[in-house]
mmCIF file of C-alpha atoms in Angstrom:
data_model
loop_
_atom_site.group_PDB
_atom_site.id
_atom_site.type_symbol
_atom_site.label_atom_id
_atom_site.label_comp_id
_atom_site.label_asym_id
_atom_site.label_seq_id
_atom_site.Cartn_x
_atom_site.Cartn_y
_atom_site.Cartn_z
ATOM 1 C CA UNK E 1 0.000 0.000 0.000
ATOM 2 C CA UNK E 2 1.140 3.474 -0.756
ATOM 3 C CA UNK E 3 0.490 7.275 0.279
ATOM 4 C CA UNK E 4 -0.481 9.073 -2.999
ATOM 5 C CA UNK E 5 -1.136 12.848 -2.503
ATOM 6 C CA UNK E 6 -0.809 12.748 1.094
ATOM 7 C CA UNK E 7 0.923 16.480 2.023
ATOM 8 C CA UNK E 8 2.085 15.266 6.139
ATOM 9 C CA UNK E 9 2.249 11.709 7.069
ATOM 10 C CA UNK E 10 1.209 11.731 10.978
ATOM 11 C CA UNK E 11 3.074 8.854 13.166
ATOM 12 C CA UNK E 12 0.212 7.766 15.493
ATOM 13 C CA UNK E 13 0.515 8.558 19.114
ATOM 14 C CA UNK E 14 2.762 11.719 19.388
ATOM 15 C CA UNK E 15 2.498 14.264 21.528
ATOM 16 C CA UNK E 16 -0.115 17.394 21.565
ATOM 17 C CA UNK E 17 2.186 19.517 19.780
ATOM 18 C CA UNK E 18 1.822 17.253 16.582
ATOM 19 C CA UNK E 19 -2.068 17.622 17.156
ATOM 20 C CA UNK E 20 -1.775 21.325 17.088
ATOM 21 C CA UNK E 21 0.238 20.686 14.227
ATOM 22 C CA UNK E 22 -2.230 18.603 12.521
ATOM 23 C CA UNK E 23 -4.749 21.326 12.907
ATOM 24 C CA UNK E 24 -3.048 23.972 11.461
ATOM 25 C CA UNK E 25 -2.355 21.588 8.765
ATOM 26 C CA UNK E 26 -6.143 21.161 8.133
ATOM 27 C CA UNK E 27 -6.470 24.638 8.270
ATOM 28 C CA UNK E 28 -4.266 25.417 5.223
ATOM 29 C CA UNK E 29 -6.106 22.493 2.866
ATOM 30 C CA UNK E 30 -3.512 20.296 3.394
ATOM 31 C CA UNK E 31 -3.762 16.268 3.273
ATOM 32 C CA UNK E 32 -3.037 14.533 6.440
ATOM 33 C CA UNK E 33 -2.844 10.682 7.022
ATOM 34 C CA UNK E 34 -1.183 8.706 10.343
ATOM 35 C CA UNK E 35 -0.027 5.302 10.230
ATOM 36 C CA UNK E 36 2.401 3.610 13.054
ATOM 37 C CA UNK E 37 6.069 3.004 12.793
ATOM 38 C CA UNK E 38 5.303 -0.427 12.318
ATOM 39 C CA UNK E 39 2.663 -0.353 9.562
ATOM 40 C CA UNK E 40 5.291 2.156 7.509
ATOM 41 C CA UNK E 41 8.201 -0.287 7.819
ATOM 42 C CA UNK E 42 6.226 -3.367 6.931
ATOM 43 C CA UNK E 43 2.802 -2.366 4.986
ATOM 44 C CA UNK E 44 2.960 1.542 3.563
ATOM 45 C CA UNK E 45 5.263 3.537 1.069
ATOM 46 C CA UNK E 46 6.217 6.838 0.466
ATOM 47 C CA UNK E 47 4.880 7.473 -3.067
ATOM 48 C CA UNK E 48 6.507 11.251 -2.834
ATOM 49 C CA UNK E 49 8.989 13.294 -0.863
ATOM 50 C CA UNK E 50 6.058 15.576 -1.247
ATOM 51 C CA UNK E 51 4.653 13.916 1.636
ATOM 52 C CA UNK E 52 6.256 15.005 5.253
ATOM 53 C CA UNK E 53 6.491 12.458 8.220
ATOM 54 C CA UNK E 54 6.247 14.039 11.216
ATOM 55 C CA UNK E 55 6.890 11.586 14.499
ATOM 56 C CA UNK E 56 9.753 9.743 16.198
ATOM 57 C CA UNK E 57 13.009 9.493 14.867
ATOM 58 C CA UNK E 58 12.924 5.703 13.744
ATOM 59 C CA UNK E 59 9.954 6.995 11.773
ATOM 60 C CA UNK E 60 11.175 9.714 10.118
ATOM 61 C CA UNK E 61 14.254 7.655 9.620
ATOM 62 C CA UNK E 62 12.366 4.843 7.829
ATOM 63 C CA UNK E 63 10.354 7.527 5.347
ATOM 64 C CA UNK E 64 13.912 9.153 4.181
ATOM 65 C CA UNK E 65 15.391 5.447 3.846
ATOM 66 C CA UNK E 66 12.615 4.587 1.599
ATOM 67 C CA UNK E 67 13.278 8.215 -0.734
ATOM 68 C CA UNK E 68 16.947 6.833 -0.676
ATOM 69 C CA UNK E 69 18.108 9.877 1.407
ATOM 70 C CA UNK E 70 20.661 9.199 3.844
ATOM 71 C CA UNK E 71 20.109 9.625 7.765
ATOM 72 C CA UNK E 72 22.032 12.719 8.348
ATOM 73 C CA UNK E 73 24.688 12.582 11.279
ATOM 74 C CA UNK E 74 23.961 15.039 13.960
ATOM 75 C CA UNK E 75 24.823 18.938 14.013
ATOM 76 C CA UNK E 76 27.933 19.577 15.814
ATOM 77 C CA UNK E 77 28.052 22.703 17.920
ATOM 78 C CA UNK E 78 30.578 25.117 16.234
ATOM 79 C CA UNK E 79 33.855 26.132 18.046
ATOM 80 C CA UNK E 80 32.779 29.592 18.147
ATOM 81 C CA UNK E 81 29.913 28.532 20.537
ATOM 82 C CA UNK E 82 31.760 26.342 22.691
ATOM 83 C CA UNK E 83 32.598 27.322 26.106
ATOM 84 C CA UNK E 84 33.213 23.682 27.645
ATOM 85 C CA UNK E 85 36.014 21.376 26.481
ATOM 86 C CA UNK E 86 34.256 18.693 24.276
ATOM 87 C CA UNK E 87 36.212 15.606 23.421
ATOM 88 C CA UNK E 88 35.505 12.510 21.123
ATOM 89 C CA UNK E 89 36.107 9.092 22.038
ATOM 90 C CA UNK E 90 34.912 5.645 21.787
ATOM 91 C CA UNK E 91 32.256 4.599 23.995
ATOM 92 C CA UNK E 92 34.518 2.029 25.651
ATOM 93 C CA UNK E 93 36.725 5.108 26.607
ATOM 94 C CA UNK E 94 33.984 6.977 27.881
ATOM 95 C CA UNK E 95 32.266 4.214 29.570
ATOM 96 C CA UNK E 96 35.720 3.577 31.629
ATOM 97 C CA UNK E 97 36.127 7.307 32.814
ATOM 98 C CA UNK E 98 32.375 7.335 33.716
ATOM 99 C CA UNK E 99 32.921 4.766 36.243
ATOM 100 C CA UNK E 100 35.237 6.457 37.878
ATOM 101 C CA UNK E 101 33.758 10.311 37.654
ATOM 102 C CA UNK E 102 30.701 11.760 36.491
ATOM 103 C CA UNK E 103 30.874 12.773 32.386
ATOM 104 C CA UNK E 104 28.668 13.980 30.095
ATOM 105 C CA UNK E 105 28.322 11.709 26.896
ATOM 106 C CA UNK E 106 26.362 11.686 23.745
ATOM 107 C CA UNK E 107 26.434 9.941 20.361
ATOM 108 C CA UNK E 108 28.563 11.695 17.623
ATOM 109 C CA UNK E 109 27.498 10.199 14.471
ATOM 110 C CA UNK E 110 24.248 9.132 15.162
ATOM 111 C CA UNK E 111 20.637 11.119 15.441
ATOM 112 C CA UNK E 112 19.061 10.625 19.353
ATOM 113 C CA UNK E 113 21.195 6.680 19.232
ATOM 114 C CA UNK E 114 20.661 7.662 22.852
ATOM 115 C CA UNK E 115 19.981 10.640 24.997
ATOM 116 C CA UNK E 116 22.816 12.349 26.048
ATOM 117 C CA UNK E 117 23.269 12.735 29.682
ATOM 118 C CA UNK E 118 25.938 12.606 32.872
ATOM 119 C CA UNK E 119 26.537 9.050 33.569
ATOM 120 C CA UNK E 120 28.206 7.797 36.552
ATOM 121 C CA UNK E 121 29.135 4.496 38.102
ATOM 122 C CA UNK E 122 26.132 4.419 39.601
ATOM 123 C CA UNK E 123 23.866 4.886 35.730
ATOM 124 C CA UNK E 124 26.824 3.577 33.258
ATOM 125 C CA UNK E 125 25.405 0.255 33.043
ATOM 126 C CA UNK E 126 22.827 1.832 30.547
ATOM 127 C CA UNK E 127 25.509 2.444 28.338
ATOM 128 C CA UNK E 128 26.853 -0.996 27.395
ATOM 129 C CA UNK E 129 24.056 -1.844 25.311
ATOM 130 C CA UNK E 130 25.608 -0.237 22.611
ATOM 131 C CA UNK E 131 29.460 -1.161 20.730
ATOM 132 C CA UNK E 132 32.015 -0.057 22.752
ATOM 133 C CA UNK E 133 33.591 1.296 19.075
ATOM 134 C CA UNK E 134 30.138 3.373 18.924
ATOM 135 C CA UNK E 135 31.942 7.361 18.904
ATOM 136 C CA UNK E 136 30.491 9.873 21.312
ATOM 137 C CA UNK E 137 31.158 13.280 22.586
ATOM 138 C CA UNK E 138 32.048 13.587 26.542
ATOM 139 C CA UNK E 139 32.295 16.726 28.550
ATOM 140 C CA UNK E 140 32.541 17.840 31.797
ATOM 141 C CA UNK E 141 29.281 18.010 33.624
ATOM 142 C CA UNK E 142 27.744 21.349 34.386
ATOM 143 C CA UNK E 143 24.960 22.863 36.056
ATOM 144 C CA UNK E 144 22.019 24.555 34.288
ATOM 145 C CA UNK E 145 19.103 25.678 35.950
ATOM 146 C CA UNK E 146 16.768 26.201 33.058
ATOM 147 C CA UNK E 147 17.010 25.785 29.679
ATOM 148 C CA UNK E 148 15.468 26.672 26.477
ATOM 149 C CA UNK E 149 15.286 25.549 22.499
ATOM 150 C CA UNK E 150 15.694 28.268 20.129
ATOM 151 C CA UNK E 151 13.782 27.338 16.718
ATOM 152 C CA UNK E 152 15.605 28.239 13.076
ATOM 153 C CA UNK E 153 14.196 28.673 9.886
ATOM 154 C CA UNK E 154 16.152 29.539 7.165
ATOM 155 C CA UNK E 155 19.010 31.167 9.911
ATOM 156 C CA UNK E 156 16.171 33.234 11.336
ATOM 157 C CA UNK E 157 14.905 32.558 15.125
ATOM 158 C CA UNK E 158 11.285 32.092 15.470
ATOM 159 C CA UNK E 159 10.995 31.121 18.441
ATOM 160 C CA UNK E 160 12.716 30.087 22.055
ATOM 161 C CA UNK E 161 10.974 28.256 24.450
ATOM 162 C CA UNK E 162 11.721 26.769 27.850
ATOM 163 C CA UNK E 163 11.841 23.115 28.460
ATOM 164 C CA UNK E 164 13.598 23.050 31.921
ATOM 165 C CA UNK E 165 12.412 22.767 34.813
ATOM 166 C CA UNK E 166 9.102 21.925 33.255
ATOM 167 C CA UNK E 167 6.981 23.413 36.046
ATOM 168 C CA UNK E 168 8.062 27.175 36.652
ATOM 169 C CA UNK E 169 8.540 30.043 33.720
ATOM 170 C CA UNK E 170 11.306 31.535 34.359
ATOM 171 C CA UNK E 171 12.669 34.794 32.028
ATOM 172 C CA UNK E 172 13.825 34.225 28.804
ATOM 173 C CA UNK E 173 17.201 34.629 27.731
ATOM 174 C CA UNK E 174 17.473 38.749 26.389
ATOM 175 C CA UNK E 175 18.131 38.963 22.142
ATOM 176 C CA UNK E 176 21.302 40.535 23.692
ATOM 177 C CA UNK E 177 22.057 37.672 25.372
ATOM 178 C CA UNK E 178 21.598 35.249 22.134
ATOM 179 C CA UNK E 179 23.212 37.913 19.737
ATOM 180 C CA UNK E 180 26.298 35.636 19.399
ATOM 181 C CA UNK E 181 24.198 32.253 19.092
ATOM 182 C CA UNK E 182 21.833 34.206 16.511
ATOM 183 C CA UNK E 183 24.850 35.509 14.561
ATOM 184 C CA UNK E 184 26.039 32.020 13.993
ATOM 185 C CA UNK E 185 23.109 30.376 13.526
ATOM 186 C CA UNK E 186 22.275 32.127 10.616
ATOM 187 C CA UNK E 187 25.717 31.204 9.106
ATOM 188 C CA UNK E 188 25.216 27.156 9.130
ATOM 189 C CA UNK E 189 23.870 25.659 6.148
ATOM 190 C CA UNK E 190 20.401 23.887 7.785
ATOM 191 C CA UNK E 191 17.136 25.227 6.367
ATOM 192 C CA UNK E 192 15.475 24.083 9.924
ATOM 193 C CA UNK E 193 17.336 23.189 13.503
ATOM 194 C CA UNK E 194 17.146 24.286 17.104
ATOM 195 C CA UNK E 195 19.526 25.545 19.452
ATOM 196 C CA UNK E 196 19.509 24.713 23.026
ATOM 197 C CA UNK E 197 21.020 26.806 25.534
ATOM 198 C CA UNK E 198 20.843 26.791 29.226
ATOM 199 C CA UNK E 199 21.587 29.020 32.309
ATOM 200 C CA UNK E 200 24.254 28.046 34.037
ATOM 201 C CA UNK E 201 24.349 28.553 38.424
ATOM 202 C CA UNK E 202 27.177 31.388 37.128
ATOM 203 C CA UNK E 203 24.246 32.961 35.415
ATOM 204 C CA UNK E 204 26.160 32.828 32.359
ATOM 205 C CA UNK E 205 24.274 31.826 29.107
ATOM 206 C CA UNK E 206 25.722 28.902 27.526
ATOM 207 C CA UNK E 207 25.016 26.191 24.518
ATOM 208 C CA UNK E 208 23.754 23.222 25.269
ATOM 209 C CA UNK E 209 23.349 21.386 21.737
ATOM 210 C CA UNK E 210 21.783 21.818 18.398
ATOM 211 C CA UNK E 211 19.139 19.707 17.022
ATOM 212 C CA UNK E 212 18.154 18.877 13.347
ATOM 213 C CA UNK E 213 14.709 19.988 12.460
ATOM 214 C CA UNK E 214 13.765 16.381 10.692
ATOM 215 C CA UNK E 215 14.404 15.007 14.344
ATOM 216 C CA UNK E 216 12.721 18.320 16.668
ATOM 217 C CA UNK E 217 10.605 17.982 19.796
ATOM 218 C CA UNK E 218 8.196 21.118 19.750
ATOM 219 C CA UNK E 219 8.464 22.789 23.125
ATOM 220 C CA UNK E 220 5.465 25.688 22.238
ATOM 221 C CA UNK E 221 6.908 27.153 18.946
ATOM 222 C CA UNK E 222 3.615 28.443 17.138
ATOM 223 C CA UNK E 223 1.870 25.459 14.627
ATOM 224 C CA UNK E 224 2.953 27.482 11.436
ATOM 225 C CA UNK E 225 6.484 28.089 12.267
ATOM 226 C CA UNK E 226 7.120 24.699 13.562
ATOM 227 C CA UNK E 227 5.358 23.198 10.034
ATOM 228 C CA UNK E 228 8.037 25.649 7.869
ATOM 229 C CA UNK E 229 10.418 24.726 9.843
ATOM 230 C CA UNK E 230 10.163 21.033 9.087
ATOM 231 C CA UNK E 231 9.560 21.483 5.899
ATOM 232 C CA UNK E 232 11.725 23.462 5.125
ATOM 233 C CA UNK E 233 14.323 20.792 6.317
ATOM 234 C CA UNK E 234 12.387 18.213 4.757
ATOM 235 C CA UNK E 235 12.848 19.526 1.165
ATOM 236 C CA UNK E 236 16.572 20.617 1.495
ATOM 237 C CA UNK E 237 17.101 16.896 2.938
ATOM 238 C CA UNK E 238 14.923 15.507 0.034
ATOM 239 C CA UNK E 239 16.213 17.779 -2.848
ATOM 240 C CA UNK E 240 18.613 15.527 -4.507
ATOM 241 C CA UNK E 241 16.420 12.360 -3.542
ATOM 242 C CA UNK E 242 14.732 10.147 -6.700
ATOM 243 C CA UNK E 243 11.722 11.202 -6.165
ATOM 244 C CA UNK E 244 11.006 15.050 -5.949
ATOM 245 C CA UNK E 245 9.429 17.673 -3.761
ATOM 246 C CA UNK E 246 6.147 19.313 -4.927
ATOM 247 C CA UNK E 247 4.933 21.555 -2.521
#
């Protein structure tokens, strides 16, 4: 079976930001459908790359396998918004220095292969059910006391919401503040990605990680800037793919 003319491709059971999202969607006279992960990797096809998945990562995943379109690696955070020593290693490495003190790891080639966090000896068990050779990115653990995703389209920010803690507001990082972060972000070559940044106890402002937009959590960014944002992402990821973008 096969999506013909379908203009999003809803994975069933996300989260009430893709139901906002489907509205909006309705709104504009678009065509909607929802199938599971399971039904697109066994029963449906993408007829298209018109049509847009929007859900989990393995399901995006599975709808740019079947275009032919590589599963991009993740965005690194450039040097020029780095203020904590990042280093790569194998996971073997990490898991060994983890053991022994706290560290910040997370995959380095591959989208969400696990969420990065500070493991200890106490949590590093969770990490050995991956190849040791699997290459991450450590760092010294910090502390943030709130942090926020700042949404990109096209280098522009058009939005930045909080996300931690998830039960008090607390003020929004100043434009001054995210000059430098803006400044670069509309230098990288991504049609749609977040950044995260977090407070630090200091008070200082500092990066946390960027995101690409085919594989973006929606934290309150507005239904219409959150649907240009992934599809704007969508088509530059699905440009050179055999089948061709139509809207």
């Amino acid at each position: 079976m096969s999506f013909t003319d379908v203009d999003v491709l809803f994975q069933w059971a996300q989260g009430s930001g893709t139901m906002d999202l489907a509205w909006y969607c309705r709104e504009q006279g678009l065509t909607i459908d929802h199938c599971s992960f399971g039904s697109l990797q066994s029963t449906f096809r993408l007829q298209s790359a018109k049509t847009m998945p929007v859900g989990s990562v393995e399901f995006v995943s599975e709808a740019l396998a079947q275009l032919g379109v590589e599963r991009p690696r993740p965005i690194p955070t450039p040097e020029s918004l780095q203020r904590r020593q990042v280093q790569q290693m194998p996971l073997s490495q990490a898991r060994w220095v983890a053991a022994r003190s706290p560290l910040f790891v997370k995959p380095a080639d591959v989208v969400k292969l696990f969420t990065g966090a500070v493991f200890t000896e106490a949590t590093v068990g969770k990490l050995y059910r991956f190849p040791g050779d699997t290459q991450v990115l450590t760092a010294a653990p910090v502390e943030f006391v709130a942090e926020w995703r700042g949404y990109y389209v096209n280098g522009i920010r058009v939005g930045l919401w909080q996300y931690l803690p998830g039960d008090t507001l607390l003020p929004v990082p100043s434009d001054e503040e995210m000059k430098t972060v803006d400044e670069v972000a509309a230098t990288l070559p991504y049609a749609g990605f977040s950044v995260d940044v977090g407070r630090l106890d200091t008070g200082e402002l500092d990066v946390v990680e960027l995101n690409d937009g085919w594989a973006l959590g929606d934290y309150g960014l507005a239904p219409q800037d959150y649907y240009a944002l992934m599809r704007s992402r969508w088509r530059q990821l699905t440009e050179n793919a055999h089948l061709t973008v139509q809207r």
